[in-house]
PDB file of C-alpha atoms in Angstrom:
ATOM      1  CA  UNK A  41     -12.152 -19.940  36.865  1.00 90.00           C
ATOM      2  CA  UNK A  42     -13.128 -18.052  33.706  1.00 96.00           C
ATOM      3  CA  UNK A  43     -10.672 -18.244  30.826  1.00 96.00           C
ATOM      4  CA  UNK A  44      -8.796 -14.974  30.434  1.00 97.00           C
ATOM      5  CA  UNK A  45      -8.861 -13.952  26.770  1.00 98.00           C
ATOM      6  CA  UNK A  46      -7.935 -11.053  24.517  1.00 98.00           C
ATOM      7  CA  UNK A  47      -9.907 -10.632  21.300  1.00 98.00           C
ATOM      8  CA  UNK A  48      -8.202  -9.163  18.242  1.00 98.00           C
ATOM      9  CA  UNK A  49     -11.028  -8.511  15.836  1.00 98.00           C
ATOM     10  CA  UNK A  50     -12.562  -6.620  12.906  1.00 98.00           C
ATOM     11  CA  UNK A  51     -16.311  -6.292  13.603  1.00 98.00           C
ATOM     12  CA  UNK A  52     -18.090  -7.204  11.284  1.00 95.00           C
ATOM     13  CA  UNK A  53     -21.355  -8.997  11.973  1.00 96.00           C
ATOM     14  CA  UNK A  54     -20.127 -12.436  13.006  1.00 96.00           C
ATOM     15  CA  UNK A  55     -17.381 -10.710  15.029  1.00 97.00           C
ATOM     16  CA  UNK A  56     -20.147  -8.778  16.803  1.00 98.00           C
ATOM     17  CA  UNK A  57     -21.769 -12.055  17.796  1.00 98.00           C
ATOM     18  CA  UNK A  58     -18.453 -13.362  19.112  1.00 98.00           C
ATOM     19  CA  UNK A  59     -17.771 -10.173  21.077  1.00 98.00           C
ATOM     20  CA  UNK A  60     -21.309 -10.356  22.489  1.00 98.00           C
ATOM     21  CA  UNK A  61     -20.625 -13.788  23.950  1.00 98.00           C
ATOM     22  CA  UNK A  62     -17.091 -12.967  25.083  1.00 98.00           C
ATOM     23  CA  UNK A  63     -18.315  -9.886  26.957  1.00 98.00           C
ATOM     24  CA  UNK A  64     -21.105 -11.702  28.755  1.00 98.00           C
ATOM     25  CA  UNK A  65     -20.419 -15.424  29.125  1.00 98.00           C
ATOM     26  CA  UNK A  66     -19.484 -16.319  32.711  1.00 97.00           C
ATOM     27  CA  UNK A  67     -16.754 -18.683  31.523  1.00 98.00           C
ATOM     28  CA  UNK A  68     -14.816 -15.878  29.812  1.00 98.00           C
ATOM     29  CA  UNK A  69     -12.871 -13.007  31.329  1.00 98.00           C
ATOM     30  CA  UNK A  70     -12.400 -10.657  28.364  1.00 98.00           C
ATOM     31  CA  UNK A  71      -9.408  -8.492  29.242  1.00 98.00           C
ATOM     32  CA  UNK A  72      -8.988  -6.386  26.107  1.00 98.00           C
ATOM     33  CA  UNK A  73     -10.382  -5.882  22.609  1.00 98.00           C
ATOM     34  CA  UNK A  74      -7.981  -4.816  19.874  1.00 98.00           C
ATOM     35  CA  UNK A  75      -9.157  -3.939  16.400  1.00 98.00           C
ATOM     36  CA  UNK A  76      -7.718  -4.310  12.928  1.00 98.00           C
ATOM     37  CA  UNK A  77      -8.655  -3.435   9.366  1.00 98.00           C
ATOM     38  CA  UNK A  78     -10.488  -6.336   7.788  1.00 96.00           C
ATOM     39  CA  UNK A  79     -14.213  -6.565   7.243  1.00 96.00           C
ATOM     40  CA  UNK A  80     -14.203  -2.752   7.151  1.00 97.00           C
ATOM     41  CA  UNK A  81     -11.587  -0.086   7.843  1.00 98.00           C
ATOM     42  CA  UNK A  82      -9.999   0.062  11.286  1.00 98.00           C
ATOM     43  CA  UNK A  83     -11.742   3.291  12.274  1.00 97.00           C
ATOM     44  CA  UNK A  84     -15.063   1.506  11.715  1.00 98.00           C
ATOM     45  CA  UNK A  85     -14.037  -1.746  13.414  1.00 98.00           C
ATOM     46  CA  UNK A  86     -12.899   0.250  16.450  1.00 98.00           C
ATOM     47  CA  UNK A  87     -16.175   2.182  16.512  1.00 98.00           C
ATOM     48  CA  UNK A  88     -18.124  -1.064  16.284  1.00 98.00           C
ATOM     49  CA  UNK A  89     -16.238  -2.613  19.202  1.00 98.00           C
ATOM     50  CA  UNK A  90     -17.032   0.493  21.264  1.00 98.00           C
ATOM     51  CA  UNK A  91     -20.710   0.231  20.288  1.00 98.00           C
ATOM     52  CA  UNK A  92     -20.834  -3.276  21.712  1.00 98.00           C
ATOM     53  CA  UNK A  93     -19.059  -2.475  24.986  1.00 98.00           C
ATOM     54  CA  UNK A  94     -21.466   0.458  25.475  1.00 97.00           C
ATOM     55  CA  UNK A  95     -24.530  -1.621  24.533  1.00 97.00           C
ATOM     56  CA  UNK A  96     -23.655  -4.154  27.219  1.00 97.00           C
ATOM     57  CA  UNK A  97     -22.342  -1.586  29.737  1.00 97.00           C
ATOM     58  CA  UNK A  98     -19.002  -3.384  29.933  1.00 97.00           C
ATOM     59  CA  UNK A  99     -15.813  -1.599  30.934  1.00 96.00           C
ATOM     60  CA  UNK A 100     -13.503  -3.572  28.639  1.00 98.00           C
ATOM     61  CA  UNK A 101     -10.780  -1.428  27.027  1.00 98.00           C
ATOM     62  CA  UNK A 102     -10.676  -1.135  23.234  1.00 98.00           C
ATOM     63  CA  UNK A 103      -7.498  -0.259  21.336  1.00 98.00           C
ATOM     64  CA  UNK A 104      -7.307   0.494  17.633  1.00 98.00           C
ATOM     65  CA  UNK A 105      -4.680  -1.304  15.601  1.00 98.00           C
ATOM     66  CA  UNK A 106      -3.328  -1.772  12.095  1.00 98.00           C
ATOM     67  CA  UNK A 107      -5.038   0.174   9.318  1.00 98.00           C
ATOM     68  CA  UNK A 108      -3.646  -1.974   6.534  1.00 98.00           C
ATOM     69  CA  UNK A 109      -1.911  -5.310   5.979  1.00 98.00           C
ATOM     70  CA  UNK A 110       1.871  -5.621   6.267  1.00 98.00           C
ATOM     71  CA  UNK A 111       2.510  -5.749   2.514  1.00 98.00           C
ATOM     72  CA  UNK A 112      -0.567  -6.727   0.513  1.00 97.00           C
ATOM     73  CA  UNK A 113      -3.036  -3.998  -0.568  1.00 96.00           C
ATOM     74  CA  UNK A 114      -6.098  -3.828   1.684  1.00 96.00           C
ATOM     75  CA  UNK A 115      -9.415  -5.260   0.500  1.00 93.00           C
ATOM     76  CA  UNK A 116     -12.392  -5.013   2.842  1.00 93.00           C
ATOM     77  CA  UNK A 117     -15.558  -7.131   2.993  1.00 91.00           C
ATOM     78  CA  UNK A 118     -18.131  -4.347   3.073  1.00 90.00           C
ATOM     79  CA  UNK A 119     -20.074  -6.246   0.428  1.00 91.00           C
ATOM     80  CA  UNK A 120     -20.734  -8.879   3.119  1.00 91.00           C
ATOM     81  CA  UNK A 121     -20.953  -6.760   6.286  1.00 93.00           C
ATOM     82  CA  UNK A 122     -22.242  -3.437   4.940  1.00 91.00           C
ATOM     83  CA  UNK A 123     -20.447  -0.107   4.779  1.00 93.00           C
ATOM     84  CA  UNK A 124     -20.489   0.391   8.559  1.00 94.00           C
ATOM     85  CA  UNK A 125     -19.654  -3.245   9.323  1.00 95.00           C
ATOM     86  CA  UNK A 126     -22.637  -3.579  11.692  1.00 97.00           C
ATOM     87  CA  UNK A 127     -25.776  -2.312   9.916  1.00 96.00           C
ATOM     88  CA  UNK A 128     -29.349  -2.968  10.942  1.00 95.00           C
ATOM     89  CA  UNK A 129     -29.435  -1.857  14.580  1.00 96.00           C
ATOM     90  CA  UNK A 130     -29.357   1.573  16.240  1.00 95.00           C
ATOM     91  CA  UNK A 131     -26.568   1.339  18.799  1.00 96.00           C
ATOM     92  CA  UNK A 132     -25.823   3.974  21.464  1.00 90.00           C
ATOM     93  CA  UNK A 133     -24.033   7.069  20.194  1.00 90.00           C
ATOM     94  CA  UNK A 134     -22.496   8.291  23.473  1.00 92.00           C
ATOM     95  CA  UNK A 135     -19.524   5.991  23.126  1.00 95.00           C
ATOM     96  CA  UNK A 136     -16.419   5.723  25.233  1.00 94.00           C
ATOM     97  CA  UNK A 137     -13.079   6.573  23.682  1.00 96.00           C
ATOM     98  CA  UNK A 138     -10.588   3.939  22.596  1.00 98.00           C
ATOM     99  CA  UNK A 139      -7.323   3.658  24.473  1.00 98.00           C
ATOM    100  CA  UNK A 140      -4.758   6.334  23.670  1.00 97.00           C
ATOM    101  CA  UNK A 141      -2.133   3.660  22.962  1.00 97.00           C
ATOM    102  CA  UNK A 142      -2.112   1.483  19.874  1.00 98.00           C
ATOM    103  CA  UNK A 143      -3.316  -2.108  19.829  1.00 98.00           C
ATOM    104  CA  UNK A 144       0.285  -3.331  19.703  1.00 98.00           C
ATOM    105  CA  UNK A 145       1.219  -1.423  22.861  1.00 98.00           C
ATOM    106  CA  UNK A 146      -1.996  -2.467  24.615  1.00 98.00           C
ATOM    107  CA  UNK A 147      -1.432  -6.116  23.740  1.00 98.00           C
ATOM    108  CA  UNK A 148       2.127  -5.968  25.006  1.00 98.00           C
ATOM    109  CA  UNK A 149       1.163  -4.289  28.276  1.00 98.00           C
ATOM    110  CA  UNK A 150      -1.768  -6.617  29.028  1.00 98.00           C
ATOM    111  CA  UNK A 151       0.126  -9.789  28.199  1.00 98.00           C
ATOM    112  CA  UNK A 152       3.208  -8.851  30.219  1.00 98.00           C
ATOM    113  CA  UNK A 153       1.146  -7.674  33.190  1.00 97.00           C
ATOM    114  CA  UNK A 154      -0.962 -10.841  33.365  1.00 96.00           C
ATOM    115  CA  UNK A 155      -0.199 -13.145  36.298  1.00 94.00           C
ATOM    116  CA  UNK A 156      -0.515 -16.198  34.054  1.00 95.00           C
ATOM    117  CA  UNK A 157      -0.305 -16.852  30.308  1.00 97.00           C
ATOM    118  CA  UNK A 158      -3.289 -15.497  28.419  1.00 97.00           C
ATOM    119  CA  UNK A 159      -5.263 -16.807  25.432  1.00 98.00           C
ATOM    120  CA  UNK A 160      -5.421 -14.737  22.246  1.00 98.00           C
ATOM    121  CA  UNK A 161      -8.511 -15.025  20.055  1.00 98.00           C
ATOM    122  CA  UNK A 162      -7.877 -13.333  16.689  1.00 98.00           C
ATOM    123  CA  UNK A 163     -10.988 -13.266  14.494  1.00 98.00           C
ATOM    124  CA  UNK A 164      -9.779 -10.839  11.832  1.00 98.00           C
ATOM    125  CA  UNK A 165      -6.604 -10.418   9.838  1.00 98.00           C
ATOM    126  CA  UNK A 166      -3.556 -11.269  11.963  1.00 98.00           C
ATOM    127  CA  UNK A 167      -1.708  -8.006  11.311  1.00 98.00           C
ATOM    128  CA  UNK A 168      -1.696  -6.875  14.938  1.00 98.00           C
ATOM    129  CA  UNK A 169      -0.474 -10.292  16.108  1.00 98.00           C
ATOM    130  CA  UNK A 170       2.396 -10.285  13.604  1.00 98.00           C
ATOM    131  CA  UNK A 171       3.424  -6.738  14.532  1.00 98.00           C
ATOM    132  CA  UNK A 172       3.278  -7.658  18.219  1.00 98.00           C
ATOM    133  CA  UNK A 173       5.528 -10.688  17.742  1.00 98.00           C
ATOM    134  CA  UNK A 174       8.042  -8.760  15.651  1.00 98.00           C
ATOM    135  CA  UNK A 175       8.082  -5.657  17.861  1.00 98.00           C
ATOM    136  CA  UNK A 176       7.868  -7.340  21.268  1.00 98.00           C
ATOM    137  CA  UNK A 177       8.998 -10.966  20.932  1.00 98.00           C
ATOM    138  CA  UNK A 178       9.286 -11.146  24.715  1.00 98.00           C
ATOM    139  CA  UNK A 179       5.492 -11.595  24.896  1.00 98.00           C
ATOM    140  CA  UNK A 180       5.562 -14.966  23.128  1.00 98.00           C
ATOM    141  CA  UNK A 181       6.339 -17.120  26.205  1.00 97.00           C
ATOM    142  CA  UNK A 182       3.500 -15.368  28.049  1.00 97.00           C
ATOM    143  CA  UNK A 183       0.805 -16.449  25.603  1.00 98.00           C
ATOM    144  CA  UNK A 184      -0.974 -19.656  26.576  1.00 98.00           C
ATOM    145  CA  UNK A 185      -2.414 -20.330  23.117  1.00 98.00           C
ATOM    146  CA  UNK A 186      -3.975 -18.740  20.055  1.00 98.00           C
ATOM    147  CA  UNK A 187      -7.450 -19.785  18.954  1.00 98.00           C
ATOM    148  CA  UNK A 188      -7.580 -18.252  15.481  1.00 98.00           C
ATOM    149  CA  UNK A 189     -10.527 -18.000  13.152  1.00 98.00           C
ATOM    150  CA  UNK A 190      -9.189 -18.317   9.642  1.00 98.00           C
ATOM    151  CA  UNK A 191      -7.806 -20.587   7.002  1.00 98.00           C
ATOM    152  CA  UNK A 192      -9.126 -23.657   5.246  1.00 98.00           C
ATOM    153  CA  UNK A 193      -7.784 -27.017   4.187  1.00 97.00           C
ATOM    154  CA  UNK A 194     -10.134 -27.035   1.243  1.00 88.00           C
ATOM    155  CA  UNK A 195     -12.210 -24.434  -0.545  1.00 93.00           C
ATOM    156  CA  UNK A 196     -11.692 -20.771   0.326  1.00 95.00           C
ATOM    157  CA  UNK A 197     -14.243 -17.976   0.522  1.00 95.00           C
ATOM    158  CA  UNK A 198     -12.084 -15.224  -0.993  1.00 95.00           C
ATOM    159  CA  UNK A 199     -10.489 -17.242  -3.751  1.00 95.00           C
ATOM    160  CA  UNK A 200     -10.761 -20.922  -4.599  1.00 95.00           C
ATOM    161  CA  UNK A 201      -7.853 -21.473  -2.196  1.00 94.00           C
ATOM    162  CA  UNK A 202      -7.932 -18.706   0.432  1.00 97.00           C
ATOM    163  CA  UNK A 203     -10.114 -17.812   3.407  1.00 98.00           C
ATOM    164  CA  UNK A 204     -10.730 -14.082   3.997  1.00 97.00           C
ATOM    165  CA  UNK A 205      -8.745 -13.438   7.204  1.00 98.00           C
ATOM    166  CA  UNK A 206      -5.599 -15.100   5.902  1.00 98.00           C
ATOM    167  CA  UNK A 207      -6.050 -13.671   2.404  1.00 98.00           C
ATOM    168  CA  UNK A 208      -6.315 -10.158   3.862  1.00 98.00           C
ATOM    169  CA  UNK A 209      -2.802 -10.363   5.336  1.00 98.00           C
ATOM    170  CA  UNK A 210      -1.040 -13.604   4.382  1.00 98.00           C
ATOM    171  CA  UNK A 211       2.365 -12.294   5.449  1.00 98.00           C
ATOM    172  CA  UNK A 212       1.025 -11.689   8.963  1.00 98.00           C
ATOM    173  CA  UNK A 213      -0.475 -15.179   9.026  1.00 98.00           C
ATOM    174  CA  UNK A 214       2.890 -16.669   8.057  1.00 98.00           C
ATOM    175  CA  UNK A 215       4.573 -14.814  10.933  1.00 98.00           C
ATOM    176  CA  UNK A 216       1.946 -15.980  13.422  1.00 98.00           C
ATOM    177  CA  UNK A 217       2.225 -19.634  12.414  1.00 98.00           C
ATOM    178  CA  UNK A 218       6.018 -19.480  12.602  1.00 97.00           C
ATOM    179  CA  UNK A 219       6.129 -17.968  16.108  1.00 98.00           C
ATOM    180  CA  UNK A 220       6.028 -21.212  18.069  1.00 97.00           C
ATOM    181  CA  UNK A 221       2.886 -20.368  20.061  1.00 98.00           C
ATOM    182  CA  UNK A 222       0.330 -23.205  20.311  1.00 98.00           C
ATOM    183  CA  UNK A 223      -2.275 -22.429  17.640  1.00 98.00           C
ATOM    184  CA  UNK A 224      -5.691 -23.893  16.956  1.00 98.00           C
ATOM    185  CA  UNK A 225      -6.954 -23.135  13.456  1.00 98.00           C
ATOM    186  CA  UNK A 226     -10.722 -22.734  13.432  1.00 98.00           C
ATOM    187  CA  UNK A 227     -11.274 -22.429   9.705  1.00 98.00           C
ATOM    188  CA  UNK A 228     -13.883 -22.831   7.021  1.00 98.00           C
ATOM    189  CA  UNK A 229     -13.722 -26.621   7.346  1.00 97.00           C
ATOM    190  CA  UNK A 230     -15.878 -26.226  10.464  1.00 98.00           C
ATOM    191  CA  UNK A 231     -17.379 -22.731  10.261  1.00 97.00           C
ATOM    192  CA  UNK A 232     -19.166 -23.540   6.995  1.00 96.00           C
ATOM    193  CA  UNK A 233     -20.771 -26.527   8.726  1.00 96.00           C
ATOM    194  CA  UNK A 234     -21.795 -24.788  11.952  1.00 96.00           C
ATOM    195  CA  UNK A 235     -24.490 -22.684  10.307  1.00 96.00           C
ATOM    196  CA  UNK A 236     -27.183 -20.925  12.296  1.00 96.00           C
ATOM    197  CA  UNK A 237     -30.274 -22.701  11.032  1.00 95.00           C
ATOM    198  CA  UNK A 238     -33.529 -20.974  10.024  1.00 95.00           C
ATOM    199  CA  UNK A 239     -35.063 -22.368  13.233  1.00 96.00           C
ATOM    200  CA  UNK A 240     -32.310 -20.742  15.309  1.00 96.00           C
ATOM    201  CA  UNK A 241     -32.848 -17.441  13.490  1.00 95.00           C
ATOM    202  CA  UNK A 242     -36.587 -17.602  14.231  1.00 96.00           C
ATOM    203  CA  UNK A 243     -35.925 -18.088  17.949  1.00 97.00           C
ATOM    204  CA  UNK A 244     -33.356 -15.278  18.314  1.00 96.00           C
ATOM    205  CA  UNK A 245     -35.789 -12.299  18.559  1.00 96.00           C
ATOM    206  CA  UNK A 246     -37.611 -14.047  21.411  1.00 96.00           C
ATOM    207  CA  UNK A 247     -34.468 -14.048  23.569  1.00 96.00           C
ATOM    208  CA  UNK A 248     -34.519 -10.501  24.875  1.00 96.00           C
ATOM    209  CA  UNK A 249     -32.715  -7.368  23.770  1.00 97.00           C
ATOM    210  CA  UNK A 250     -29.517  -9.223  22.878  1.00 98.00           C
ATOM    211  CA  UNK A 251     -31.341 -11.666  20.624  1.00 97.00           C
ATOM    212  CA  UNK A 252     -33.206  -8.813  18.970  1.00 97.00           C
ATOM    213  CA  UNK A 253     -29.962  -6.922  18.302  1.00 97.00           C
ATOM    214  CA  UNK A 254     -28.192  -9.947  16.843  1.00 97.00           C
ATOM    215  CA  UNK A 255     -31.201 -10.892  14.724  1.00 97.00           C
ATOM    216  CA  UNK A 256     -31.243  -7.385  13.266  1.00 96.00           C
ATOM    217  CA  UNK A 257     -27.549  -7.597  12.375  1.00 97.00           C
ATOM    218  CA  UNK A 258     -27.879 -11.083  10.919  1.00 96.00           C
ATOM    219  CA  UNK A 259     -30.657  -9.889   8.614  1.00 93.00           C
ATOM    220  CA  UNK A 260     -28.088  -7.535   7.044  1.00 92.00           C
ATOM    221  CA  UNK A 261     -25.390 -10.212   6.756  1.00 91.00           C
ATOM    222  CA  UNK A 262     -24.777 -10.988   3.113  1.00 85.00           C
ATOM    223  CA  UNK A 263     -23.416 -14.470   3.776  1.00 82.00           C
ATOM    224  CA  UNK A 264     -24.931 -17.939   3.895  1.00 75.00           C
ATOM    225  CA  UNK A 265     -27.888 -19.421   2.060  1.00 78.00           C
ATOM    226  CA  UNK A 266     -31.195 -21.174   2.722  1.00 75.00           C
ATOM    227  CA  UNK A 267     -29.417 -23.794   4.827  1.00 87.00           C
ATOM    228  CA  UNK A 268     -28.282 -21.138   7.306  1.00 93.00           C
ATOM    229  CA  UNK A 269     -25.700 -18.452   7.962  1.00 95.00           C
ATOM    230  CA  UNK A 270     -22.116 -18.990   9.145  1.00 96.00           C
ATOM    231  CA  UNK A 271     -20.997 -17.562  12.472  1.00 96.00           C
ATOM    232  CA  UNK A 272     -17.302 -17.985  11.667  1.00 97.00           C
ATOM    233  CA  UNK A 273     -15.850 -16.074  14.614  1.00 98.00           C
ATOM    234  CA  UNK A 274     -18.193 -17.477  17.265  1.00 98.00           C
ATOM    235  CA  UNK A 275     -16.710 -20.924  16.624  1.00 98.00           C
ATOM    236  CA  UNK A 276     -13.489 -19.866  18.366  1.00 98.00           C
ATOM    237  CA  UNK A 277     -15.359 -19.381  21.645  1.00 98.00           C
ATOM    238  CA  UNK A 278     -17.373 -22.558  21.195  1.00 98.00           C
ATOM    239  CA  UNK A 279     -14.086 -24.418  20.754  1.00 98.00           C
ATOM    240  CA  UNK A 280     -12.629 -22.940  23.939  1.00 98.00           C
ATOM    241  CA  UNK A 281     -15.626 -24.069  25.972  1.00 98.00           C
ATOM    242  CA  UNK A 282     -16.530 -27.287  24.139  1.00 98.00           C
ATOM    243  CA  UNK A 283     -13.538 -28.798  22.351  1.00 98.00           C
ATOM    244  CA  UNK A 284     -15.309 -32.159  22.523  1.00 98.00           C
ATOM    245  CA  UNK A 285     -17.714 -30.887  19.826  1.00 98.00           C
ATOM    246  CA  UNK A 286     -14.825 -30.644  17.352  1.00 98.00           C
ATOM    247  CA  UNK A 287     -12.742 -33.172  15.471  1.00 98.00           C
ATOM    248  CA  UNK A 288      -9.142 -31.964  15.214  1.00 98.00           C
ATOM    249  CA  UNK A 289      -5.894 -33.037  13.615  1.00 98.00           C
ATOM    250  CA  UNK A 290      -2.379 -31.871  14.384  1.00 98.00           C
ATOM    251  CA  UNK A 291      -0.409 -30.822  11.322  1.00 97.00           C
ATOM    252  CA  UNK A 292       2.000 -28.276   9.939  1.00 98.00           C
ATOM    253  CA  UNK A 293       0.380 -25.231   8.338  1.00 98.00           C
ATOM    254  CA  UNK A 294       2.242 -23.205   5.718  1.00 98.00           C
ATOM    255  CA  UNK A 295       0.813 -19.951   4.362  1.00 98.00           C
ATOM    256  CA  UNK A 296       1.153 -18.990   0.725  1.00 98.00           C
ATOM    257  CA  UNK A 297       2.283 -15.362   0.469  1.00 98.00           C
ATOM    258  CA  UNK A 298       2.333 -14.845  -3.297  1.00 96.00           C
ATOM    259  CA  UNK A 299       1.033 -16.173  -6.587  1.00 96.00           C
ATOM    260  CA  UNK A 300      -2.493 -17.268  -7.498  1.00 95.00           C
ATOM    261  CA  UNK A 301      -2.849 -19.236  -4.242  1.00 96.00           C
ATOM    262  CA  UNK A 302      -1.924 -16.269  -2.019  1.00 97.00           C
ATOM    263  CA  UNK A 303      -3.562 -16.632   1.376  1.00 98.00           C
ATOM    264  CA  UNK A 304      -3.964 -20.393   1.178  1.00 98.00           C
ATOM    265  CA  UNK A 305      -3.265 -22.347   4.362  1.00 98.00           C
ATOM    266  CA  UNK A 306      -1.537 -25.524   3.214  1.00 97.00           C
ATOM    267  CA  UNK A 307      -1.801 -28.389   5.684  1.00 97.00           C
ATOM    268  CA  UNK A 308       0.853 -31.081   5.571  1.00 96.00           C
ATOM    269  CA  UNK A 309      -1.825 -33.729   6.046  1.00 92.00           C
ATOM    270  CA  UNK A 310       0.551 -36.629   5.338  1.00 91.00           C
ATOM    271  CA  UNK A 311       3.338 -35.317   7.547  1.00 90.00           C
ATOM    272  CA  UNK A 312       5.585 -35.530   4.508  1.00 91.00           C
ATOM    273  CA  UNK A 313       7.373 -32.196   4.425  1.00 92.00           C
ATOM    274  CA  UNK A 314       8.270 -31.155   7.985  1.00 93.00           C
ATOM    275  CA  UNK A 315       9.907 -34.260   9.458  1.00 91.00           C
ATOM    276  CA  UNK A 316       6.722 -35.113  11.297  1.00 89.00           C
ATOM    277  CA  UNK A 317       6.618 -31.780  13.121  1.00 95.00           C
ATOM    278  CA  UNK A 318       3.380 -29.847  13.595  1.00 97.00           C
ATOM    279  CA  UNK A 319       2.634 -26.196  14.344  1.00 98.00           C
ATOM    280  CA  UNK A 320      -1.150 -26.209  14.659  1.00 98.00           C
ATOM    281  CA  UNK A 321      -4.199 -28.084  15.837  1.00 98.00           C
ATOM    282  CA  UNK A 322      -6.628 -27.890  12.923  1.00 98.00           C
ATOM    283  CA  UNK A 323     -10.394 -28.208  13.365  1.00 98.00           C
ATOM    284  CA  UNK A 324     -11.734 -30.479  10.629  1.00 98.00           C
ATOM    285  CA  UNK A 325     -15.292 -31.285  11.787  1.00 98.00           C
ATOM    286  CA  UNK A 326     -17.903 -30.014  14.225  1.00 98.00           C
ATOM    287  CA  UNK A 327     -21.205 -30.966  15.844  1.00 98.00           C
ATOM    288  CA  UNK A 328     -23.345 -28.310  14.147  1.00 97.00           C
ATOM    289  CA  UNK A 329     -26.472 -29.122  16.148  1.00 97.00           C
ATOM    290  CA  UNK A 330     -24.579 -28.697  19.408  1.00 98.00           C
ATOM    291  CA  UNK A 331     -23.272 -25.344  18.162  1.00 98.00           C
ATOM    292  CA  UNK A 332     -26.794 -24.064  17.480  1.00 97.00           C
ATOM    293  CA  UNK A 333     -28.041 -25.218  20.869  1.00 98.00           C
ATOM    294  CA  UNK A 334     -25.091 -23.636  22.674  1.00 98.00           C
ATOM    295  CA  UNK A 335     -25.435 -20.361  20.778  1.00 98.00           C
ATOM    296  CA  UNK A 336     -29.122 -19.982  21.645  1.00 97.00           C
ATOM    297  CA  UNK A 337     -28.464 -20.888  25.272  1.00 97.00           C
ATOM    298  CA  UNK A 338     -25.640 -18.331  25.500  1.00 98.00           C
ATOM    299  CA  UNK A 339     -27.753 -15.551  23.988  1.00 98.00           C
ATOM    300  CA  UNK A 340     -30.757 -16.384  26.156  1.00 97.00           C
ATOM    301  CA  UNK A 341     -28.607 -16.222  29.281  1.00 97.00           C
ATOM    302  CA  UNK A 342     -27.556 -12.667  28.389  1.00 96.00           C
ATOM    303  CA  UNK A 343     -31.196 -11.593  28.021  1.00 83.00           C
TER     304      UNK A 343
END
């Protein structure tokens, strides 16, 4: 049976690649897309999600969510993803409308109506997740797990300590990690290893309309280097389908919410500060070659 998932996201170019796979892969049943301010403003992330559902002719509901972090001033990543968040390709303009309810209400309704616990896949700031848990704590027992892109045990990509998604709303991240839901942290420790290689990029435009669209977006993605480009958010889906490609460690994750290390995810790697308790499974290594092969195979299957 396909894994039932909800994506909470801020597309964004790598988010677009993740949504592309989630919408089309036979092993996923994407129930809902909720959007949040992150890579660009929430009006743009919502529009971009609608562009993708229209492009693929998928009737997956989209609900717009938080326009700003809980406390911290909002900083986007338009310098990385472009002003629109998804430049480089002419998407359809006759888009469907987002849901009339907010992302928080849509998340609550979908989770509570599901016949079995559902998996959340947040690939942007965790503002919507935090608001959901604080507003409707009754949903927590109905969530199977959270596979979250974000965080780092080492070097950040926003500051020396902080990864972008957690840095954007560290207070929301702290709430999510404290909620007691099983969490897998898919952070920079693996996403900066699982780069799409130049060879993969060369093959993409030969894989039909989907490959052409993604290749166009990736050519406007101001991230990566000559070794390749990171597909941060796609790693969450790769983990769900192929956990054997990852090396993981269980540990306690604390989130710094102020000071020069704001947004840092601090892993208690020695088990020294939480009486041996853990609150996350942390991805620490990945088979990058397997990721590239899987990504090309997934895109080719969409056509």
